[in-house]
Short mmCIF file of C-alpha atoms in Angstrom, two decimals:
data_model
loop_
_atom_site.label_atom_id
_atom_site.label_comp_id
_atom_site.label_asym_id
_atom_site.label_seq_id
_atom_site.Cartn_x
_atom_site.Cartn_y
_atom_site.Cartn_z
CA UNK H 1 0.00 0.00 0.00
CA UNK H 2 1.03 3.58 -0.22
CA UNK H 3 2.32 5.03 3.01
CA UNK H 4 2.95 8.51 4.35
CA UNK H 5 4.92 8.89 7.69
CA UNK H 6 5.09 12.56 9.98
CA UNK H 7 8.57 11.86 11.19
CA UNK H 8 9.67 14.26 14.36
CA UNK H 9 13.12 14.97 15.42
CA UNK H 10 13.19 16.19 18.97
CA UNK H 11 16.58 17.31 20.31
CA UNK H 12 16.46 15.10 23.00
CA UNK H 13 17.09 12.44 21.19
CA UNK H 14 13.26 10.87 21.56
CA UNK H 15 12.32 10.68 18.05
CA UNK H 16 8.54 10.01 17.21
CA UNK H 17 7.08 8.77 14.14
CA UNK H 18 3.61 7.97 12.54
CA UNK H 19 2.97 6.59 9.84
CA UNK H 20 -0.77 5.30 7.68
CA UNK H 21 -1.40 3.97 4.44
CA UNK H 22 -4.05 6.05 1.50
CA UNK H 23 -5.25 5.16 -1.35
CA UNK H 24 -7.64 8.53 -2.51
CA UNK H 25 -5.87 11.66 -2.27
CA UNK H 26 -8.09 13.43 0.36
CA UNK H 27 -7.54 10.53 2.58
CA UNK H 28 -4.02 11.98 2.96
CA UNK H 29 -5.71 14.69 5.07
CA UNK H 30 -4.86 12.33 7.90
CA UNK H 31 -1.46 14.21 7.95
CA UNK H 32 -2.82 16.79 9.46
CA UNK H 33 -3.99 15.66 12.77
CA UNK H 34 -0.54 13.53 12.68
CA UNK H 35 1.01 16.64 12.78
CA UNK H 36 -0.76 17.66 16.20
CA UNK H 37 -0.77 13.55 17.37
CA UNK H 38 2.43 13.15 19.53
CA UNK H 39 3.72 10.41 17.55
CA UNK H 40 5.28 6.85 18.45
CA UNK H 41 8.69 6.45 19.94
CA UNK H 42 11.07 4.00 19.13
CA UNK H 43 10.11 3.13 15.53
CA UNK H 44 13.22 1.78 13.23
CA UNK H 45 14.53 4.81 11.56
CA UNK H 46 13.87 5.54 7.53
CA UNK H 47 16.64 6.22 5.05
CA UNK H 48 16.53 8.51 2.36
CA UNK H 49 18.70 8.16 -0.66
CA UNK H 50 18.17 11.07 -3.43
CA UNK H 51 18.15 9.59 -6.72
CA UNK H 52 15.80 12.26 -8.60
CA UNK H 53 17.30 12.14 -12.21
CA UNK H 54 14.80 14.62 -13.57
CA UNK H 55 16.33 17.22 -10.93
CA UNK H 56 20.23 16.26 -11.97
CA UNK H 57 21.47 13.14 -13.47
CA UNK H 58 24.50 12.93 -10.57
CA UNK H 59 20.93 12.20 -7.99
CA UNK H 60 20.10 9.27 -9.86
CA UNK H 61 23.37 7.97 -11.29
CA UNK H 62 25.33 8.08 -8.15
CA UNK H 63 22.39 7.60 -5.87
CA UNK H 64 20.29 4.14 -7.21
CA UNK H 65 23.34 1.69 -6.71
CA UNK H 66 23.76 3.51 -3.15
CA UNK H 67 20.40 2.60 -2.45
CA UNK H 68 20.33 -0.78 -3.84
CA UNK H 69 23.39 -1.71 -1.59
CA UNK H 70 21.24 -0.21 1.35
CA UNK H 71 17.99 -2.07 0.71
CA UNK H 72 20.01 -5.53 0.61
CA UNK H 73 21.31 -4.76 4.20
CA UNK H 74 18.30 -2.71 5.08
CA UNK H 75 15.30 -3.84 3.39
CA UNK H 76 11.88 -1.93 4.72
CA UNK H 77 14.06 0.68 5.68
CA UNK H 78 15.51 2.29 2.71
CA UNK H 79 13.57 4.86 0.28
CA UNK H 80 14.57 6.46 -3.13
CA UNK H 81 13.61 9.96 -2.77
CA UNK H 82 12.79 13.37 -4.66
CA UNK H 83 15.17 15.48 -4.06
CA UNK H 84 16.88 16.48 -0.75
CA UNK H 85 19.29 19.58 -1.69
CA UNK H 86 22.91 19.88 -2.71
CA UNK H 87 23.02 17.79 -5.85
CA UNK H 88 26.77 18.36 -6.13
CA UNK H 89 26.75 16.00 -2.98
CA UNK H 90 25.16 13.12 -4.70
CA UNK H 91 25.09 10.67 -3.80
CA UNK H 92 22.82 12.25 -0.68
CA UNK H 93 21.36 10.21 2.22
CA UNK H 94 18.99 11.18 5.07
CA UNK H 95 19.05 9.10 7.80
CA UNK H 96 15.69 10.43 9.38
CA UNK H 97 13.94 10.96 12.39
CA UNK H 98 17.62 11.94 13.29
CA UNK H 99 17.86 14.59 10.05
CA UNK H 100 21.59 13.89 9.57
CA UNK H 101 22.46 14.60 5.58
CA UNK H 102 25.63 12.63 4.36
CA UNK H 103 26.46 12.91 0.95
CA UNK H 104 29.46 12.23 -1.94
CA UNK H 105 28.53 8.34 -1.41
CA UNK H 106 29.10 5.29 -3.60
CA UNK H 107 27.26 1.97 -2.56
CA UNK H 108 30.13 1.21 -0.06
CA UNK H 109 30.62 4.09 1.49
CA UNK H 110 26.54 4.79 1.86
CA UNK H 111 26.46 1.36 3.72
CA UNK H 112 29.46 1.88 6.13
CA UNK H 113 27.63 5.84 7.10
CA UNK H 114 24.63 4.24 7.31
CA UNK H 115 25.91 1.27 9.55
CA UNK H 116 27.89 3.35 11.96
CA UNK H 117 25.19 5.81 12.08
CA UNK H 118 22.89 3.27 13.57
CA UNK H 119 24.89 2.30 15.77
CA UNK H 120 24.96 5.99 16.97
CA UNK H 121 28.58 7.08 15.63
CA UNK H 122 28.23 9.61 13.17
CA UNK H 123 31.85 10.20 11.71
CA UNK H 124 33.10 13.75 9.95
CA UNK H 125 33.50 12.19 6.78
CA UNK H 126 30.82 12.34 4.16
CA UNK H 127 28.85 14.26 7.10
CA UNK H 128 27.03 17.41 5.41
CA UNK H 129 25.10 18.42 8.47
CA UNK H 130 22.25 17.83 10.56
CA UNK H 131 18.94 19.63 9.55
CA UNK H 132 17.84 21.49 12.90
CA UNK H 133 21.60 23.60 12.15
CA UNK H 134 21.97 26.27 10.23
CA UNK H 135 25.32 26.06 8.17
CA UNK H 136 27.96 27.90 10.10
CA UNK H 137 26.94 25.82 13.54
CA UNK H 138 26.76 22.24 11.11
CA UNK H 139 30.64 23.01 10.22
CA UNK H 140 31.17 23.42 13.87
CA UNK H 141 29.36 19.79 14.91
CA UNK H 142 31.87 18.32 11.84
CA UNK H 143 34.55 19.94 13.20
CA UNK H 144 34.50 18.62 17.05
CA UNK H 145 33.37 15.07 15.12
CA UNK H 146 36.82 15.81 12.76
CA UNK H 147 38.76 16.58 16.09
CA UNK H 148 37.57 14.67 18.77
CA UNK H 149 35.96 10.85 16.80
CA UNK H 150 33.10 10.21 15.82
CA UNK H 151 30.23 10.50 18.36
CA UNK H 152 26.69 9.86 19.11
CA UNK H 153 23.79 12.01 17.28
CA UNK H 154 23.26 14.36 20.80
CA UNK H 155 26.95 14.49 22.04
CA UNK H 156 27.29 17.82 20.70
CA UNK H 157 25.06 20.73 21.51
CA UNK H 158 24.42 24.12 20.21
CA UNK H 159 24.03 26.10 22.58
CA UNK H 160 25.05 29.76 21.30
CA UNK H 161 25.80 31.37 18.17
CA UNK H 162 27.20 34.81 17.34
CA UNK H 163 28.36 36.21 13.81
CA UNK H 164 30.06 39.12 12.65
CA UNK H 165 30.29 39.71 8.92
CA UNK H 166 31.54 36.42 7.52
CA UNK H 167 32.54 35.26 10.82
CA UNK H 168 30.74 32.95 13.03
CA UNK H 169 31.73 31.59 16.96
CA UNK H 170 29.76 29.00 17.54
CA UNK H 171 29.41 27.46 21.25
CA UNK H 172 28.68 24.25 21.69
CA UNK H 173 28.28 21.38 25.21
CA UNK H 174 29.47 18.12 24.53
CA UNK H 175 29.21 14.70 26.69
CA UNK H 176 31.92 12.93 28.29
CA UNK H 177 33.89 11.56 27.15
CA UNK H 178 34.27 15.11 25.27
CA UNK H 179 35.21 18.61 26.69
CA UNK H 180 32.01 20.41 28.31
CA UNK H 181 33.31 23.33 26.74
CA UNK H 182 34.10 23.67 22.80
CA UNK H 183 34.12 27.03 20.99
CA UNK H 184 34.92 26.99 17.06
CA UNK H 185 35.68 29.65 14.95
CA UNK H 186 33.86 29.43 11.57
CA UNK H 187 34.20 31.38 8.39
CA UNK H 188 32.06 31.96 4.94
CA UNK H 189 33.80 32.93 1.75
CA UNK H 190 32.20 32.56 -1.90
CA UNK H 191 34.14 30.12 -4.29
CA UNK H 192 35.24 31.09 -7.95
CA UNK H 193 32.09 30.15 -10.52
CA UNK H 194 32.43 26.67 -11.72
CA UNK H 195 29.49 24.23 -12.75
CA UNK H 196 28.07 22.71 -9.81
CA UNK H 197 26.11 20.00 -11.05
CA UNK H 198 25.60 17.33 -13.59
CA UNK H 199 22.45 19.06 -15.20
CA UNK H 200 23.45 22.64 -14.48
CA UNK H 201 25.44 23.45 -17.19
CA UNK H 202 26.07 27.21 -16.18
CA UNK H 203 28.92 28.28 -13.87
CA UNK H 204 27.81 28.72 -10.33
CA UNK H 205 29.87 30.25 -7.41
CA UNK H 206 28.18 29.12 -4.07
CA UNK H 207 28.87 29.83 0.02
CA UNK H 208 31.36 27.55 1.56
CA UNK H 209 31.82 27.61 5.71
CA UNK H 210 34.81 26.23 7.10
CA UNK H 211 35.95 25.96 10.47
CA UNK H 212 39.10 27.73 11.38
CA UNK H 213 39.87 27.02 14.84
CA UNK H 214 38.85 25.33 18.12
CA UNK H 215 38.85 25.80 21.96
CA UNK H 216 37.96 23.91 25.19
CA UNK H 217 38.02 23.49 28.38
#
């Protein structure tokens, strides 16, 4: 059957989920009272893989054989998906309710994210960000994964974030074993034009954030 899901990240860490089945569109009007219903915990997560060819040819090309490798490890679990943003990143995965984006997979890589992540060790690499952050504080998050290991989905908090031109310090609370205490510089610059995507054929410059130094206590 068809199925729609409300899937709720909650930042501490007690994910909710529900999910029904439709087969006339108005009886998809039963997303609205799911989004006022307070959902069901402890649900097996859903996996996004982006492989909408119509949107860029990169989304489909590199994303179908990352999900086909997922569904054989993961089957139930694993969706192809319209697009998810950042189609220079394909292949993209969302692991959700968690919202954590990883992206420039193959079908190896996409299972060894995906595995780790479940196992609640999100690593730096292939990491593009989790989706309650705005940029500057989701190159912060990599960074203290980049120094420090990778770490559960909540071991690093935002807690404040202050910018100044293209300057951000973001301040964020991590569990032990981490510092309590991490402050990281980031900064924004705009790259040269170049062509982003597969389909995009013009020359694009975009924003890149990159962290530029770290503190703790």
């Amino acid at each position: 059957p068809r199925r729609w899901a409300v899937l709720r990240y909650a930042g501490s860490g007690a994910h909710h989920q529900q999910w029904g089945t439709w087969t006339r569109d108005e009886e998809l009007a039963g997303i609205v009272a799911a989004l006022a219903a307070p959902g069901e915990p402890g649900l097996p997560p859903v996996v996004l893989v982006c492989a909408h060819g119509l949107h860029d040819t990169c989304c489909a090309v590199r994303g179908r054989p990352a999900a086909r490798a997922l569904s054989r490890l993961y089957p139930g679990l694993v969706w192809e998906s319209t697009h998810v943003g950042g189609d220079r990143f394909a292949a993209n995965v969302v692991v959700l309710p968690d919202g954590v984006y990883y992206g420039g997979l193959d079908a190896a890589t996409a299972v060894t994210m995906v595995e780790e992540h479940l196992r609640d060790r999100v690593h730096a690499g292939h990491l593009r960000g989790y989706t309650d952050l705005v940029p500057a504080q989701q190159v912060a998050v990599g960074a203290a994964l980049q120094h420090f290991g990778p770490a559960g989905r909540h071991a690093w908090t935002v807690t404040a974030t202050t910018r100044l031109d293209d300057q951000w310090h973001v301040h964020l609370t991590g569990h032990p074993p981490h510092p309590a205490l991490l402050d990281v510089e980031v900064r924004s610059h705009r790259t040269p034009p170049r062509q982003l995507t597969c389909r995009g054929l013009a020359r694009s410059s975009t924003v890149v954030y990159e962290a530029t130094g770290l503190r703790w206590d």
